[in-house]
């Protein structure tokens, strides 16, 4: 696998990353400019919005109104409850994937409750380590799969409330039970394909 650490030249944040029509980065000391057509960026953003909207309607509002649900719990389908934030994000990522979009996003951790939420390759493992060390850093790079190139970015996911810490520390399947408020608990991993490089015609 060809992984390169690169520095994102423009200020990016979570999904807002996709709003940047042109992303300049430096790789191997050579500056390369990648730009997306506005249609592609709009399609990515639309895929996320549509997934969130559909899931919020079916799994939150419908359950609030029809089942008078007031709690969120992991076994929300079996119990009279709503899905957890992590479950909403993971479901949205899967809904976007199923919609046929090339955009991918998920929540992962070096200390996952479920193995499938662990790093799936060296790039992800290194990225999760880097953002755990410095949550302000965005670990990003270009990975190659077959003849396709993907831009991949990892953002820190922090314990912003006591609920994060208590639930994970107390979860029987959690591999870490000493999270503290403010700790990095994992990361949000986003990736999407880059346009095929144009070859110079003489
Ligand atoms: C009530 C329990 C609960 C709360 C509150 C909670 N989580 Fe989780 N979290 C889970 C469960 C369960 C999963 C696994 C979801 C799945 O894969 O279906 C998970 C998944 C994750 C993951 C992916 C890695 C893993 O552990 O599987 C991260 C990172 C994460 N949560 C961070 C947070 C943060 C940050 C907060 C607070 C903003 C938070 N969680 C709040 C239960 C909780």
GROMACS .gro file of C-alpha atoms and ligand atoms in nm:
model
  245
    1UNK     CA    1   0.000   0.000   0.000
    2UNK     CA    2   0.133   0.339  -0.092
    3UNK     CA    3   0.068   0.578   0.194
    4UNK     CA    4   0.206   0.927   0.217
    5UNK     CA    5   0.176   1.172   0.498
    6UNK     CA    6   0.082   1.504   0.366
    7UNK     CA    7   0.005   1.841   0.510
    8UNK     CA    8  -0.331   1.984   0.429
    9UNK     CA    9  -0.269   2.341   0.327
   10UNK     CA   10  -0.613   2.474   0.399
   11UNK     CA   11  -0.801   2.477   0.726
   12UNK     CA   12  -1.033   2.183   0.734
   13UNK     CA   13  -1.283   2.040   0.976
   14UNK     CA   14  -1.491   1.721   0.963
   15UNK     CA   15  -1.741   1.727   0.680
   16UNK     CA   16  -1.647   2.087   0.606
   17UNK     CA   17  -1.338   1.934   0.452
   18UNK     CA   18  -1.557   1.843   0.160
   19UNK     CA   19  -1.650   2.206   0.118
   20UNK     CA   20  -1.301   2.292   0.009
   21UNK     CA   21  -1.314   2.289  -0.365
   22UNK     CA   22  -0.940   2.302  -0.398
   23UNK     CA   23  -0.707   2.136  -0.153
   24UNK     CA   24  -0.342   2.217  -0.177
   25UNK     CA   25  -0.096   1.984  -0.015
   26UNK     CA   26   0.272   1.922  -0.007
   27UNK     CA   27   0.393   1.569  -0.062
   28UNK     CA   28   0.755   1.467  -0.094
   29UNK     CA   29   0.848   1.835  -0.105
   30UNK     CA   30   0.661   1.880  -0.430
   31UNK     CA   31   0.344   2.090  -0.424
   32UNK     CA   32   0.051   1.927  -0.585
   33UNK     CA   33  -0.281   2.084  -0.649
   34UNK     CA   34  -0.598   1.876  -0.650
   35UNK     CA   35  -0.931   2.024  -0.734
   36UNK     CA   36  -1.275   1.871  -0.738
   37UNK     CA   37  -1.561   1.967  -0.957
   38UNK     CA   38  -1.831   2.142  -0.754
   39UNK     CA   39  -2.075   1.869  -0.862
   40UNK     CA   40  -1.865   1.596  -0.697
   41UNK     CA   41  -1.830   1.790  -0.370
   42UNK     CA   42  -2.203   1.871  -0.371
   43UNK     CA   43  -2.283   1.501  -0.427
   44UNK     CA   44  -2.068   1.399  -0.129
   45UNK     CA   45  -2.225   1.656   0.100
   46UNK     CA   46  -2.572   1.567  -0.024
   47UNK     CA   47  -2.511   1.196   0.047
   48UNK     CA   48  -2.430   1.277   0.412
   49UNK     CA   49  -2.721   1.516   0.458
   50UNK     CA   50  -2.968   1.274   0.299
   51UNK     CA   51  -2.845   0.984   0.516
   52UNK     CA   52  -2.863   1.190   0.837
   53UNK     CA   53  -3.206   1.322   0.748
   54UNK     CA   54  -3.350   0.978   0.671
   55UNK     CA   55  -3.200   0.822   0.985
   56UNK     CA   56  -3.309   1.109   1.209
   57UNK     CA   57  -3.663   1.080   1.076
   58UNK     CA   58  -3.697   0.703   1.106
   59UNK     CA   59  -3.485   0.631   1.411
   60UNK     CA   60  -3.540   0.947   1.618
   61UNK     CA   61  -3.854   1.144   1.536
   62UNK     CA   62  -4.074   0.847   1.447
   63UNK     CA   63  -3.972   0.666   1.765
   64UNK     CA   64  -4.018   0.979   1.978
   65UNK     CA   65  -4.368   1.032   1.847
   66UNK     CA   66  -4.496   0.681   1.796
   67UNK     CA   67  -4.326   0.502   2.083
   68UNK     CA   68  -4.283   0.793   2.326
   69UNK     CA   69  -3.915   0.705   2.359
   70UNK     CA   70  -3.704   0.925   2.586
   71UNK     CA   71  -3.381   0.731   2.633
   72UNK     CA   72  -3.088   0.641   2.406
   73UNK     CA   73  -2.932   0.298   2.450
   74UNK     CA   74  -2.715   0.055   2.258
   75UNK     CA   75  -2.992  -0.206   2.225
   76UNK     CA   76  -3.231   0.062   2.095
   77UNK     CA   77  -3.400  -0.168   1.849
   78UNK     CA   78  -3.496  -0.425   2.112
   79UNK     CA   79  -3.564  -0.173   2.387
   80UNK     CA   80  -3.786   0.134   2.381
   81UNK     CA   81  -3.488   0.359   2.308
   82UNK     CA   82  -3.313   0.575   2.051
   83UNK     CA   83  -2.976   0.495   1.888
   84UNK     CA   84  -2.651   0.622   2.041
   85UNK     CA   85  -2.455   0.902   1.867
   86UNK     CA   86  -2.184   0.652   1.757
   87UNK     CA   87  -2.452   0.425   1.612
   88UNK     CA   88  -2.608   0.718   1.422
   89UNK     CA   89  -2.270   0.813   1.271
   90UNK     CA   90  -2.189   0.452   1.178
   91UNK     CA   91  -2.535   0.398   1.030
   92UNK     CA   92  -2.507   0.722   0.831
   93UNK     CA   93  -2.170   0.607   0.693
   94UNK     CA   94  -2.322   0.277   0.586
   95UNK     CA   95  -2.628   0.449   0.437
   96UNK     CA   96  -2.402   0.677   0.232
   97UNK     CA   97  -2.204   0.374   0.112
   98UNK     CA   98  -2.523   0.191   0.016
   99UNK     CA   99  -2.644   0.494  -0.176
  100UNK     CA  100  -2.363   0.428  -0.421
  101UNK     CA  101  -2.148   0.724  -0.315
  102UNK     CA  102  -1.770   0.680  -0.309
  103UNK     CA  103  -1.754   0.884   0.011
  104UNK     CA  104  -1.674   0.681   0.324
  105UNK     CA  105  -1.679   0.782   0.689
  106UNK     CA  106  -1.678   0.592   1.015
  107UNK     CA  107  -1.588   0.611   1.380
  108UNK     CA  108  -1.289   0.409   1.494
  109UNK     CA  109  -1.062   0.366   1.792
  110UNK     CA  110  -0.746   0.197   1.913
  111UNK     CA  111  -0.959   0.081   2.208
  112UNK     CA  112  -1.284  -0.015   2.035
  113UNK     CA  113  -1.587  -0.169   2.198
  114UNK     CA  114  -1.631  -0.372   1.879
  115UNK     CA  115  -1.334  -0.512   1.685
  116UNK     CA  116  -1.478  -0.390   1.353
  117UNK     CA  117  -1.432  -0.034   1.484
  118UNK     CA  118  -1.059  -0.087   1.524
  119UNK     CA  119  -0.800   0.033   1.268
  120UNK     CA  120  -0.819  -0.172   0.950
  121UNK     CA  121  -0.468  -0.097   0.823
  122UNK     CA  122  -0.136   0.066   0.916
  123UNK     CA  123  -0.246   0.408   0.787
  124UNK     CA  124  -0.550   0.408   1.017
  125UNK     CA  125  -0.352   0.276   1.312
  126UNK     CA  126  -0.083   0.544   1.271
  127UNK     CA  127  -0.347   0.814   1.222
  128UNK     CA  128  -0.539   0.714   1.535
  129UNK     CA  129  -0.211   0.721   1.728
  130UNK     CA  130  -0.122   1.066   1.593
  131UNK     CA  131  -0.460   1.224   1.679
  132UNK     CA  132  -0.458   1.054   2.022
  133UNK     CA  133  -0.121   1.222   2.084
  134UNK     CA  134  -0.232   1.561   1.946
  135UNK     CA  135  -0.609   1.605   1.901
  136UNK     CA  136  -0.560   1.929   1.706
  137UNK     CA  137  -0.375   1.750   1.432
  138UNK     CA  138  -0.555   1.611   1.127
  139UNK     CA  139  -0.375   1.302   0.998
  140UNK     CA  140  -0.423   1.278   0.626
  141UNK     CA  141  -0.276   1.128   0.315
  142UNK     CA  142  -0.330   0.966  -0.019
  143UNK     CA  143  -0.371   0.590  -0.035
  144UNK     CA  144  -0.374   0.381  -0.348
  145UNK     CA  145  -0.601   0.084  -0.406
  146UNK     CA  146  -0.562  -0.079  -0.747
  147UNK     CA  147  -0.548   0.208  -0.993
  148UNK     CA  148  -0.760   0.435  -0.771
  149UNK     CA  149  -0.628   0.702  -0.536
  150UNK     CA  150  -0.814   0.804  -0.223
  151UNK     CA  151  -0.772   1.104   0.005
  152UNK     CA  152  -0.808   0.990   0.364
  153UNK     CA  153  -0.827   1.206   0.678
  154UNK     CA  154  -0.852   1.117   1.046
  155UNK     CA  155  -0.989   1.359   1.308
  156UNK     CA  156  -0.974   1.312   1.684
  157UNK     CA  157  -1.295   1.210   1.861
  158UNK     CA  158  -1.284   1.338   2.219
  159UNK     CA  159  -1.472   1.260   2.537
  160UNK     CA  160  -1.671   1.582   2.540
  161UNK     CA  161  -1.907   1.471   2.814
  162UNK     CA  162  -1.912   1.247   3.121
  163UNK     CA  163  -2.157   1.023   2.938
  164UNK     CA  164  -1.886   0.922   2.685
  165UNK     CA  165  -1.645   0.827   2.961
  166UNK     CA  166  -1.894   0.648   3.187
  167UNK     CA  167  -2.051   0.442   2.911
  168UNK     CA  168  -1.722   0.327   2.756
  169UNK     CA  169  -1.547   0.263   3.088
  170UNK     CA  170  -1.844   0.061   3.205
  171UNK     CA  171  -1.901  -0.132   2.881
  172UNK     CA  172  -1.821  -0.500   2.922
  173UNK     CA  173  -1.662  -0.523   2.576
  174UNK     CA  174  -1.451  -0.206   2.606
  175UNK     CA  175  -1.077  -0.270   2.601
  176UNK     CA  176  -1.011   0.046   2.807
  177UNK     CA  177  -1.180   0.134   3.134
  178UNK     CA  178  -0.990   0.444   3.244
  179UNK     CA  179  -1.102   0.712   2.997
  180UNK     CA  180  -1.116   1.061   3.145
  181UNK     CA  181  -1.312   1.368   3.038
  182UNK     CA  182  -1.131   1.534   2.746
  183UNK     CA  183  -0.939   1.221   2.643
  184UNK     CA  184  -0.920   1.124   2.279
  185UNK     CA  185  -1.137   0.814   2.255
  186UNK     CA  186  -1.088   0.747   1.886
  187UNK     CA  187  -1.124   0.919   1.554
  188UNK     CA  188  -1.354   0.999   1.266
  189UNK     CA  189  -1.211   0.854   0.945
  190UNK     CA  190  -1.319   1.012   0.617
  191UNK     CA  191  -1.212   0.909   0.268
  192UNK     CA  192  -1.308   0.974  -0.091
  193UNK     CA  193  -1.153   0.906  -0.431
  194UNK     CA  194  -0.932   1.162  -0.601
  195UNK     CA  195  -0.977   1.245  -0.967
  196UNK     CA  196  -0.759   1.042  -1.203
  197UNK     CA  197  -0.432   1.223  -1.264
  198UNK     CA  198  -0.422   1.392  -1.602
  199UNK     CA  199  -0.139   1.270  -1.820
  200UNK     CA  200   0.042   1.531  -2.021
  201UNK     CA  201  -0.027   1.504  -2.391
  202UNK     CA  202   0.262   1.617  -2.610
  203LIG     C1  203  -2.449   0.487   2.641
  203LIG     C2  204  -2.323   0.439   2.591
  203LIG     C3  205  -2.233   0.526   2.505
  203LIG     C4  206  -2.212   0.660   2.511
  203LIG     C5  207  -2.281   0.763   2.599
  203LIG     C6  208  -2.109   0.690   2.415
  203LIG     N1  209  -2.069   0.579   2.351
  203LIG    FE1  210  -1.925   0.563   2.214
  203LIG     N2  211  -1.987   0.380   2.168
  203LIG     C7  212  -2.078   0.307   2.239
  203LIG     C8  213  -2.103   0.181   2.170
  203LIG     C9  214  -2.199   0.072   2.214
  203LIG    C10  215  -2.022   0.183   2.054
  203LIG    C11  216  -2.014   0.076   1.945
  203LIG    C12  217  -2.121   0.108   1.842
  203LIG    C13  218  -2.127   0.008   1.729
  203LIG     O1  219  -2.024  -0.028   1.669
  203LIG     O2  220  -2.240  -0.036   1.698
  203LIG    C14  221  -1.948   0.309   2.060
  203LIG    C15  222  -1.851   0.343   1.967
  203LIG    C16  223  -1.764   0.450   1.984
  203LIG    C17  224  -1.641   0.470   1.910
  203LIG    C18  225  -1.586   0.376   1.801
  203LIG    C19  226  -1.493   0.275   1.863
  203LIG    C20  227  -1.560   0.176   1.955
  203LIG     O3  228  -1.544   0.192   2.077
  203LIG     O4  229  -1.627   0.080   1.908
  203LIG    C21  230  -1.587   0.586   1.956
  203LIG    C22  231  -1.458   0.651   1.910
  203LIG    C23  232  -1.676   0.640   2.055
  203LIG     N3  233  -1.782   0.553   2.071
  203LIG    C24  234  -1.658   0.758   2.124
  203LIG    C25  235  -1.755   0.814   2.204
  203LIG    C26  236  -1.757   0.952   2.249
  203LIG    C27  237  -1.650   1.054   2.218
  203LIG    C28  238  -1.872   0.970   2.319
  203LIG    C29  239  -1.928   1.097   2.379
  203LIG    C30  240  -1.944   1.209   2.287
  203LIG    C31  241  -1.940   0.841   2.324
  203LIG     N4  242  -1.867   0.750   2.252
  203LIG    C32  243  -2.057   0.817   2.393
  203LIG    C33  244  -2.136   0.344   2.356
  203LIG    C34  245  -2.143   0.475   2.401
   0.00000   0.00000   0.00000
